Amino acid sequence: MRQFLLVVMMFFAINSFAQTEFGKKFKPIAPLNKPVVPKKVTPSVSTQAPVIKAPDLLKKPDEVLPSFSKYQIGQTKSFSMEQTNDFVNPGDRIMEKMTKDLDKTLVREGLKEDDRLLVKIDKNFGEIRTKSKYFTVYYRDYIYIDGDLIKATINNQMIGGIMELYSSYGQFVFNLNDGINTFEMEAYSKGTSGGNTCEFKIFDDKGVLVRSELWDNWDKGVKGKFVIVKE
């Protein structure tokens, strides 16, 4: 019972003291009647995807040097609207060299004509001694069929007219006088791909091969001469 009375007395004492301390001086602060505005935060990372520029595979890469270098590689090109191809195929250079080497070999072996190596001097094929009454000559172009023409004479008399050379053999026949006969074959023209090229074979009246010759890259007007002695 005493304890209960003690608790009640202490409650009234604390309540009386609190009212005396804050009764007149205490004024409650009214709440602010102001809406709460959320703070705008700007994201530090862009939400847009970065723009990626694809490299131009057809453009020759620029020569780049450090900014501190005082040297320069190549020459500065001025701007031009003309379309150019800066790429060089190494295979083209190799092919060009191989073609030139092959051309030189073909010319050297007599398999290709070349205007730079035209023969401009008449040739003496020497002497032929025979008992034949006539000779038959077979002739052809042994390289390119490009319109080569020849003219043949025996003792300054034309034989058969102007003759064109083909890949297959043509032929003409001429009689022989007793004693010395002068037989000449002339490169009457050049072809479209170089000098005149002719192969010819001479047979006697029994069909025996007497002489086989050729000329390579002869200029127009060059002659080949035989002295035929009929015994």
JSON list of N, CA and C in Angstrom, two decimals, residues 93-108 112:
[
{"chain": "A", "resi": 93, "resn": "ARG", "atom": "N", "xyz": [53.49, -5.58, -111.19]},
{"chain": "A", "resi": 93, "resn": "ARG", "atom": "CA", "xyz": [54.88, -5.29, -111.50]},
{"chain": "A", "resi": 93, "resn": "ARG", "atom": "C", "xyz": [55.63, -6.56, -111.88]},
{"chain": "A", "resi": 94, "resn": "ILE", "atom": "N", "xyz": [55.37, -7.65, -111.15]},
{"chain": "A", "resi": 94, "resn": "ILE", "atom": "CA", "xyz": [56.03, -8.91, -111.44]},
{"chain": "A", "resi": 94, "resn": "ILE", "atom": "C", "xyz": [55.61, -9.42, -112.82]},
{"chain": "A", "resi": 95, "resn": "MET", "atom": "N", "xyz": [54.30, -9.31, -113.11]},
{"chain": "A", "resi": 95, "resn": "MET", "atom": "CA", "xyz": [53.80, -9.77, -114.40]},
{"chain": "A", "resi": 95, "resn": "MET", "atom": "C", "xyz": [54.39, -8.97, -115.54]},
{"chain": "A", "resi": 96, "resn": "GLU", "atom": "N", "xyz": [54.51, -7.65, -115.35]},
{"chain": "A", "resi": 96, "resn": "GLU", "atom": "CA", "xyz": [55.08, -6.79, -116.39]},
{"chain": "A", "resi": 96, "resn": "GLU", "atom": "C", "xyz": [56.53, -7.17, -116.68]},
{"chain": "A", "resi": 97, "resn": "LYS", "atom": "N", "xyz": [57.30, -7.44, -115.61]},
{"chain": "A", "resi": 97, "resn": "LYS", "atom": "CA", "xyz": [58.71, -7.82, -115.80]},
{"chain": "A", "resi": 97, "resn": "LYS", "atom": "C", "xyz": [58.81, -9.18, -116.49]},
{"chain": "A", "resi": 98, "resn": "MET", "atom": "N", "xyz": [57.96, -10.11, -116.09]},
{"chain": "A", "resi": 98, "resn": "MET", "atom": "CA", "xyz": [57.98, -11.44, -116.70]},
{"chain": "A", "resi": 98, "resn": "MET", "atom": "C", "xyz": [57.63, -11.35, -118.19]},
{"chain": "A", "resi": 99, "resn": "THR", "atom": "N", "xyz": [56.66, -10.48, -118.53]},
{"chain": "A", "resi": 99, "resn": "THR", "atom": "CA", "xyz": [56.27, -10.32, -119.93]},
{"chain": "A", "resi": 99, "resn": "THR", "atom": "C", "xyz": [57.42, -9.77, -120.76]},
{"chain": "A", "resi": 100, "resn": "LYS", "atom": "N", "xyz": [58.13, -8.75, -120.20]},
{"chain": "A", "resi": 100, "resn": "LYS", "atom": "CA", "xyz": [59.26, -8.18, -120.93]},
{"chain": "A", "resi": 100, "resn": "LYS", "atom": "C", "xyz": [60.37, -9.21, -121.12]},
{"chain": "A", "resi": 101, "resn": "ASP", "atom": "N", "xyz": [60.66, -9.98, -120.08]},
{"chain": "A", "resi": 101, "resn": "ASP", "atom": "CA", "xyz": [61.69, -11.01, -120.18]},
{"chain": "A", "resi": 101, "resn": "ASP", "atom": "C", "xyz": [61.31, -12.07, -121.21]},
{"chain": "A", "resi": 102, "resn": "LEU", "atom": "N", "xyz": [60.03, -12.45, -121.22]},
{"chain": "A", "resi": 102, "resn": "LEU", "atom": "CA", "xyz": [59.58, -13.45, -122.19]},
{"chain": "A", "resi": 102, "resn": "LEU", "atom": "C", "xyz": [59.67, -12.92, -123.61]},
{"chain": "A", "resi": 103, "resn": "ASP", "atom": "N", "xyz": [59.29, -11.65, -123.80]},
{"chain": "A", "resi": 103, "resn": "ASP", "atom": "CA", "xyz": [59.38, -11.05, -125.13]},
{"chain": "A", "resi": 103, "resn": "ASP", "atom": "C", "xyz": [60.83, -11.05, -125.63]},
{"chain": "A", "resi": 104, "resn": "LYS", "atom": "N", "xyz": [61.76, -10.69, -124.75]},
{"chain": "A", "resi": 104, "resn": "LYS", "atom": "CA", "xyz": [63.17, -10.68, -125.15]},
{"chain": "A", "resi": 104, "resn": "LYS", "atom": "C", "xyz": [63.65, -12.08, -125.55]},
{"chain": "A", "resi": 105, "resn": "THR", "atom": "N", "xyz": [63.22, -13.08, -124.78]},
{"chain": "A", "resi": 105, "resn": "THR", "atom": "CA", "xyz": [63.61, -14.46, -125.08]},
{"chain": "A", "resi": 105, "resn": "THR", "atom": "C", "xyz": [63.04, -14.91, -126.42]},
{"chain": "A", "resi": 106, "resn": "LEU", "atom": "N", "xyz": [61.76, -14.59, -126.67]},
{"chain": "A", "resi": 106, "resn": "LEU", "atom": "CA", "xyz": [61.13, -14.99, -127.93]},
{"chain": "A", "resi": 106, "resn": "LEU", "atom": "C", "xyz": [61.80, -14.32, -129.13]},
{"chain": "A", "resi": 107, "resn": "VAL", "atom": "N", "xyz": [62.13, -13.03, -128.96]},
{"chain": "A", "resi": 107, "resn": "VAL", "atom": "CA", "xyz": [62.82, -12.32, -130.05]},
{"chain": "A", "resi": 107, "resn": "VAL", "atom": "C", "xyz": [64.20, -12.92, -130.28]},
{"chain": "A", "resi": 108, "resn": "ARG", "atom": "N", "xyz": [64.92, -13.20, -129.19]},
{"chain": "A", "resi": 108, "resn": "ARG", "atom": "CA", "xyz": [66.28, -13.75, -129.31]},
{"chain": "A", "resi": 108, "resn": "ARG", "atom": "C", "xyz": [66.27, -15.12, -129.97]},
{"chain": "A", "resi": 112, "resn": "LYS", "atom": "N", "xyz": [59.58, -14.33, -132.14]},
{"chain": "A", "resi": 112, "resn": "LYS", "atom": "CA", "xyz": [58.76, -13.13, -132.03]},
{"chain": "A", "resi": 112, "resn": "LYS", "atom": "C", "xyz": [59.44, -12.00, -132.80]}
]
